[in-house]
Structure formats: C-alpha cells, structure tokens
Short mmCIF file of C-alpha atoms in Angstrom, two decimals:
data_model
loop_
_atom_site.label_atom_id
_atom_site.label_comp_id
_atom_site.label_asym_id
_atom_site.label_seq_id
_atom_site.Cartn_x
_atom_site.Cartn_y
_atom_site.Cartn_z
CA UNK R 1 4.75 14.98 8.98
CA UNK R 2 1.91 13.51 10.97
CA UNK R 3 1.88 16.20 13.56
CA UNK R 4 2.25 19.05 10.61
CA UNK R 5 -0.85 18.33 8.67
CA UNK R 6 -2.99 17.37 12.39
CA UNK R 7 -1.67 21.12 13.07
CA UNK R 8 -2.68 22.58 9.40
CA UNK R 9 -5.97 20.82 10.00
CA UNK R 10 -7.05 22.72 12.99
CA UNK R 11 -5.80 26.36 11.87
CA UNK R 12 -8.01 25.72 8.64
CA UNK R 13 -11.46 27.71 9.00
CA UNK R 14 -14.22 25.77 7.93
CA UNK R 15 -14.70 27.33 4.70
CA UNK R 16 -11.57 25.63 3.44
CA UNK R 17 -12.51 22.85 5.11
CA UNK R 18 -15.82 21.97 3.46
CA UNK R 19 -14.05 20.71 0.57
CA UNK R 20 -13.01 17.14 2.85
CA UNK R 21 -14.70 15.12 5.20
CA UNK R 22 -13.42 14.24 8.49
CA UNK R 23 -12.90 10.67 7.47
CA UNK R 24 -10.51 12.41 4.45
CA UNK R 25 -8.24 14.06 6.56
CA UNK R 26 -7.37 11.46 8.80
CA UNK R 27 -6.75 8.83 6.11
CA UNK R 28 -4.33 12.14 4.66
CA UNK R 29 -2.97 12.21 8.27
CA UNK R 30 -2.37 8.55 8.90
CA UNK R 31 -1.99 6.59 5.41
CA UNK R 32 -0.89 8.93 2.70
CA UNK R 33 1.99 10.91 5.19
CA UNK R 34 3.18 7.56 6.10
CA UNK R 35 3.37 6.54 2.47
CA UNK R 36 5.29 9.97 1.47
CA UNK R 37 7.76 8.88 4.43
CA UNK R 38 8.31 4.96 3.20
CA UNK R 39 9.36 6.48 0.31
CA UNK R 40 11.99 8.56 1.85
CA UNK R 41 13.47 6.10 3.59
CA UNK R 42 12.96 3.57 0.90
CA UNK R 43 14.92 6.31 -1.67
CA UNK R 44 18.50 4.95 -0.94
CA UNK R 45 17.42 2.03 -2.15
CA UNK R 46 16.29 2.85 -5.81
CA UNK R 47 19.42 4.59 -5.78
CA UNK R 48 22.17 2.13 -5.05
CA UNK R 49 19.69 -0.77 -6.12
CA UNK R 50 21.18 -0.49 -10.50
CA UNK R 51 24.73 0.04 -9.11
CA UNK R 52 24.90 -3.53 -6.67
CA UNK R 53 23.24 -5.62 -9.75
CA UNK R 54 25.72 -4.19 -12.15
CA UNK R 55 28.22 -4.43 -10.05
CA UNK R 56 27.12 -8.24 -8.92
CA UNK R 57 26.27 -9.16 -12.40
CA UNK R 58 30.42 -8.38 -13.25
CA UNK R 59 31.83 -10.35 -10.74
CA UNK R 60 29.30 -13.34 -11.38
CA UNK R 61 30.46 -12.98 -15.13
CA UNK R 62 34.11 -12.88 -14.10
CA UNK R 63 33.75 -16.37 -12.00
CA UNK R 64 31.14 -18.10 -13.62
CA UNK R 65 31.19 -17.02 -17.21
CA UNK R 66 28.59 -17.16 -19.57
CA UNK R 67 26.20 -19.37 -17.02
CA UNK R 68 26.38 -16.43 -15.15
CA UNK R 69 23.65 -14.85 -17.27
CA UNK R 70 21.19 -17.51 -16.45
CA UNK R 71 21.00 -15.26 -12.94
CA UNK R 72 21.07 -12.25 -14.78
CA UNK R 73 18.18 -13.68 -16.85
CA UNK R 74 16.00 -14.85 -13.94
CA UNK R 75 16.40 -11.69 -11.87
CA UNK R 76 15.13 -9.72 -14.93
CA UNK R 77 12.00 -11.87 -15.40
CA UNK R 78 11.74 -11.58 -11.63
CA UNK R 79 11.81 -7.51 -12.15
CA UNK R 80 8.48 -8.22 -14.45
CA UNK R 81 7.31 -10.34 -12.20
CA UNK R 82 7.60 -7.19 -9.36
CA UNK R 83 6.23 -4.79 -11.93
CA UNK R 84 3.11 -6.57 -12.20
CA UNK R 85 2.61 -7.16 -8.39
CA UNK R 86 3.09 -3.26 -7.72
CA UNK R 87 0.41 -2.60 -10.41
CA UNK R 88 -2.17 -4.95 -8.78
CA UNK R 89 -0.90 -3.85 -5.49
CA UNK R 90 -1.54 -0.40 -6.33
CA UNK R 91 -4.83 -0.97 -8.06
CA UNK R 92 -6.22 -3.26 -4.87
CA UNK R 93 -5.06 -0.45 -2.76
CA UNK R 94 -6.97 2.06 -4.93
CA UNK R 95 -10.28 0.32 -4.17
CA UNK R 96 -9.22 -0.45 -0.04
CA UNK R 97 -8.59 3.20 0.50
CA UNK R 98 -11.89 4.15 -1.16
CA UNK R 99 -13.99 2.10 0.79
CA UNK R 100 -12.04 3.24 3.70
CA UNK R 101 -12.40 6.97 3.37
CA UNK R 102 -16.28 6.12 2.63
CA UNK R 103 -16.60 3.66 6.35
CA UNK R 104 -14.06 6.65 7.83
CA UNK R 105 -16.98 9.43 6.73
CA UNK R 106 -19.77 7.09 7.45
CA UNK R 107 -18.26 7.16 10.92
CA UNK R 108 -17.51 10.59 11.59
CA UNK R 109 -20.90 11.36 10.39
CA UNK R 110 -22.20 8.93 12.56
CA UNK R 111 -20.12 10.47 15.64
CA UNK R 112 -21.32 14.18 14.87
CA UNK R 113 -24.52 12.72 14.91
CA UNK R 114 -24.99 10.72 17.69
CA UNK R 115 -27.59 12.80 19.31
CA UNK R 116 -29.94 12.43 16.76
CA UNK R 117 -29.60 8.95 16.01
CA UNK R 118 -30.19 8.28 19.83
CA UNK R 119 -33.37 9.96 19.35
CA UNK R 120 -34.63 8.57 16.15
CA UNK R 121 -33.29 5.31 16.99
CA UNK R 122 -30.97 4.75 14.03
CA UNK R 123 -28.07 3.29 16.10
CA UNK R 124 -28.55 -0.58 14.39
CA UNK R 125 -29.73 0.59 11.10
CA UNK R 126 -26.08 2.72 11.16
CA UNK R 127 -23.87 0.07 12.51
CA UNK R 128 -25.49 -2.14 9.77
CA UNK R 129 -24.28 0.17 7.19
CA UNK R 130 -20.40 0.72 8.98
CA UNK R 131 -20.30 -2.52 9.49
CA UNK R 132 -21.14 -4.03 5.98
CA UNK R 133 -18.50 -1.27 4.24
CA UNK R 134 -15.96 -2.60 7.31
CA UNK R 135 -16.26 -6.06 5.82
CA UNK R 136 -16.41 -4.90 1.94
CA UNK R 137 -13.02 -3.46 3.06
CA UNK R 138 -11.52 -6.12 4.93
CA UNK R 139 -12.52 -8.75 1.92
CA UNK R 140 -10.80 -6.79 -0.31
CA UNK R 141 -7.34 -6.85 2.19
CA UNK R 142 -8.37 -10.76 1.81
CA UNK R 143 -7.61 -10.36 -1.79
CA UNK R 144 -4.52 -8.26 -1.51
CA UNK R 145 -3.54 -10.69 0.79
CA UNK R 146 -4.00 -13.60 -0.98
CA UNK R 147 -2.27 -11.70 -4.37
CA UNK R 148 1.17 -11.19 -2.30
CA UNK R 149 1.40 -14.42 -1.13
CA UNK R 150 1.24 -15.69 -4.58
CA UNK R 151 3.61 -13.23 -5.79
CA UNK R 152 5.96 -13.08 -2.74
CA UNK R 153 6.62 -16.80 -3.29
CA UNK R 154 7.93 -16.39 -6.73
CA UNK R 155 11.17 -14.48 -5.89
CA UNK R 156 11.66 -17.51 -3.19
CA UNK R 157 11.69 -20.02 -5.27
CA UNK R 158 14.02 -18.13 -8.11
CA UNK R 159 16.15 -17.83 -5.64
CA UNK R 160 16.13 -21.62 -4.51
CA UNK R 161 16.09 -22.31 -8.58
CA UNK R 162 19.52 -20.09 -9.33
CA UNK R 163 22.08 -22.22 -7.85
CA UNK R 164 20.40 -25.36 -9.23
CA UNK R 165 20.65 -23.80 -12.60
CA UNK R 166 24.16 -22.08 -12.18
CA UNK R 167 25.91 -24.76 -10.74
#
C-alpha cells in the first residue's frame, strides 16, 4: 500500500499536487496506509470477538451459575472503560498528527530551501522553529503515553479482581 501511493505520488503533475505539502504525503504514505492495514489485519478480530464472549459467557453460566455474571458484568464495564480510551486515544492522536504534518512541512520547506537559508543565514532561527514544534509533538506523545498507562492498567487489574470475586 506503501509502495502504491509513493508510486501515485510521483506520476501526479504538480498541478494536482499543489493541493498537499510534501510533509502531507509522507505522513499519507507512512501513518495513515499503515493504519488502513492494522485494520485489516485487526478485522478478524471484531469479527469472532461477540461470538468467543457469547460463547464464554455460556459455558461460565453452565459451571458457575449465576456468579458467573459478575464476569460478564466486569467485562462490560471494562468495554466502557475501552470506549473511552479509544476516544481520547483518537482525539490525542488528532492533535500529534497535526503538529506532525505542520514540523513534516516546516521541514520539507526547510530542505527545498536550503540554499537560501545558507545565504540569509536562517539555519538557527529555522531549527529553532522545527525544533520547538518537535517538542510540542513529543509532549503531547508524553500525554498519550501517560493516558494508556492509566487505562491499560485497568483491564489488569479486572482481570486479577474476577477470580477473587467469582470464586
């Protein structure tokens, strides 16, 4: 997928092409083709996903009975729990990727230019600027960071709570 749009990219004549930056197209080429693939492979998975806790959820009920549903119960706050991580994660990622595709045109800009900041001498003054959106960037992967390790722990510790409460 990779390799299709790198090709598409070249055969485009620069009329077409005004429309993106440089710094677009490769964040196209090497984030948002990689997501379309993850969720490819990752499609199996929402598929059989309902089926295995159905399933799981009748032979728990078979064994265990009624305290069965305590499981049931937890996994389905857990599912809210998921919900609400995806829509920070998604929003976080929102705001990464924008200040990503602005450091990636900053860049490319500064790369097509590199003549006449030479000659100007507007190298520091530049690498300021790339430099302050680099770390604007990387604090906000801090705070994605930070948000999945709160979250991420949760589903540990439901599963460490289950058989405690079960049995």
């Amino acid at each position: 997928l990779k390799q299709i749009i790198f090709e598409k990219t070249f055969r485009m004549s620069t009329a077409c092409n005004k429309d993106y930056s440089q710094g677009e197209i490769m964040n196209l080429i090497h984030r948002d083709s990689g997501r379309v693939w993850s969720f490819v492979w990752e499609l199996n998975t929402v598929i059989e996903t309902p089926f295995e806790m159905i399933t799981a959820a009748y032979f728990l009920w078979t064994n265990l009975g009624w305290s069965s549903f305590t499981g049931v119960f937890l996994y389905a706050i857990l599912w809210f729990v998921n919900k609400y991580k995806s829509k920070l994660h998604r929003k976080t990622w929102g705001v990464i990727d924008r200040k990503r595709d602005k450091r990636m045109q900053q860049t490319a800009e500064a790369f097509h230019n590199a003549k006449m900041l030479k000659l100007y001498g507007w190298e520091q003054p530049f690498q300021a600027s790339v430099t302050k959106l680099y770390e604007e960037e990387n604090e906000m992967q801090r705070v994605q960071d930070n948000m999945n390790r709160v979250v991420n722990f949760i589903p540990g510790f439901v599963n460490t709570l289950l058989p405690l409460i079960v049995f």
